[in-house]
Short mmCIF file of C-alpha atoms in Angstrom, two decimals:
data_model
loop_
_atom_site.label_atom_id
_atom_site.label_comp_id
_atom_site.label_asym_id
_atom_site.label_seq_id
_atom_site.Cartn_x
_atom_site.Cartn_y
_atom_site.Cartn_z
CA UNK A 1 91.94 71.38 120.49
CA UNK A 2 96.12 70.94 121.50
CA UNK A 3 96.43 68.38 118.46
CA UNK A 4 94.45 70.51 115.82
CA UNK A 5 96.39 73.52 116.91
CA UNK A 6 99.84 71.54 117.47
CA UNK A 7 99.38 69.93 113.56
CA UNK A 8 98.26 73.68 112.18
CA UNK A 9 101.63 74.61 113.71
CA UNK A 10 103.68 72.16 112.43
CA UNK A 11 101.84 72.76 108.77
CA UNK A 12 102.73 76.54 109.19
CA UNK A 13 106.46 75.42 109.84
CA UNK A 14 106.27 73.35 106.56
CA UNK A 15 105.66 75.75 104.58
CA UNK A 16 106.00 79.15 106.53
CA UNK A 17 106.61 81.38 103.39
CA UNK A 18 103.07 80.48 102.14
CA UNK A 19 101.72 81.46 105.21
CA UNK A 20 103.51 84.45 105.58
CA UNK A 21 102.38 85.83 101.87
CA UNK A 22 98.87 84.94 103.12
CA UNK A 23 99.55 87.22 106.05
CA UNK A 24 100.95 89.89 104.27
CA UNK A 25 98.47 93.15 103.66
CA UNK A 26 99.09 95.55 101.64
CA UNK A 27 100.73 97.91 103.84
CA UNK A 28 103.06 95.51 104.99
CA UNK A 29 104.09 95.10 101.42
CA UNK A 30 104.19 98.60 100.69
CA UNK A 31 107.02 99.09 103.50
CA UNK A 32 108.97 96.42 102.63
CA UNK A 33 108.76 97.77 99.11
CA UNK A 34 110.31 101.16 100.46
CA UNK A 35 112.77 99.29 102.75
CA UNK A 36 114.26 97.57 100.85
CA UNK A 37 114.57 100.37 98.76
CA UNK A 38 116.21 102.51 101.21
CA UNK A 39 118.76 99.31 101.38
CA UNK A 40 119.53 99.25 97.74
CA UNK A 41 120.81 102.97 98.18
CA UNK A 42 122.67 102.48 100.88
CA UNK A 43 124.08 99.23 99.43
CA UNK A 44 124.48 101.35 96.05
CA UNK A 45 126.28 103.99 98.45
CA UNK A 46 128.36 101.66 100.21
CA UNK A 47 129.93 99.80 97.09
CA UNK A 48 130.84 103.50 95.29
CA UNK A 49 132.57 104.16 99.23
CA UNK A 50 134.17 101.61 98.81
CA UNK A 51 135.35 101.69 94.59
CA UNK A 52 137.11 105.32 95.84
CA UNK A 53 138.86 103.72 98.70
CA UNK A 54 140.02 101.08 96.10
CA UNK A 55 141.66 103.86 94.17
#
C-alpha cells in the first residue's frame, strides 16, 4: 500500500496542476473567478494611486 501511495504522490508532484484542475469544482472556480476579480480592481486602483502621485 506505502509504494502505490508513495508513487501516486510523486505522480501528483509531476504534474500537480493537472491534478489540481481535476480537483477543482465548480464553486471553487467560481471564487477564484470573483477573486481575482476583486484583485484586478484593486490592482486597477493601485496603479491610478499611483499615476496621481507621479504627477
Amino acid at each position: 500500500m506505502k509504494k502505490i501511495r508513495r508513487s501516486r504522490r510523486s505522480r501528483m508532484n509531476n504534474m500537480p496542476n493537472m491534478k489540481k484542475m481535476k480537483k477543482l469544482t465548480a464553486k471553487t472556480k467560481r471564487e477564484i473567478k470573483k477573486f481575482s476579480m476583486e484583485m484586478g480592481k484593486d490592482m486597477s486602483i493601485m496603479i491610478k494611486n499611483i499615476k496621481k502621485s507621479m504627477k
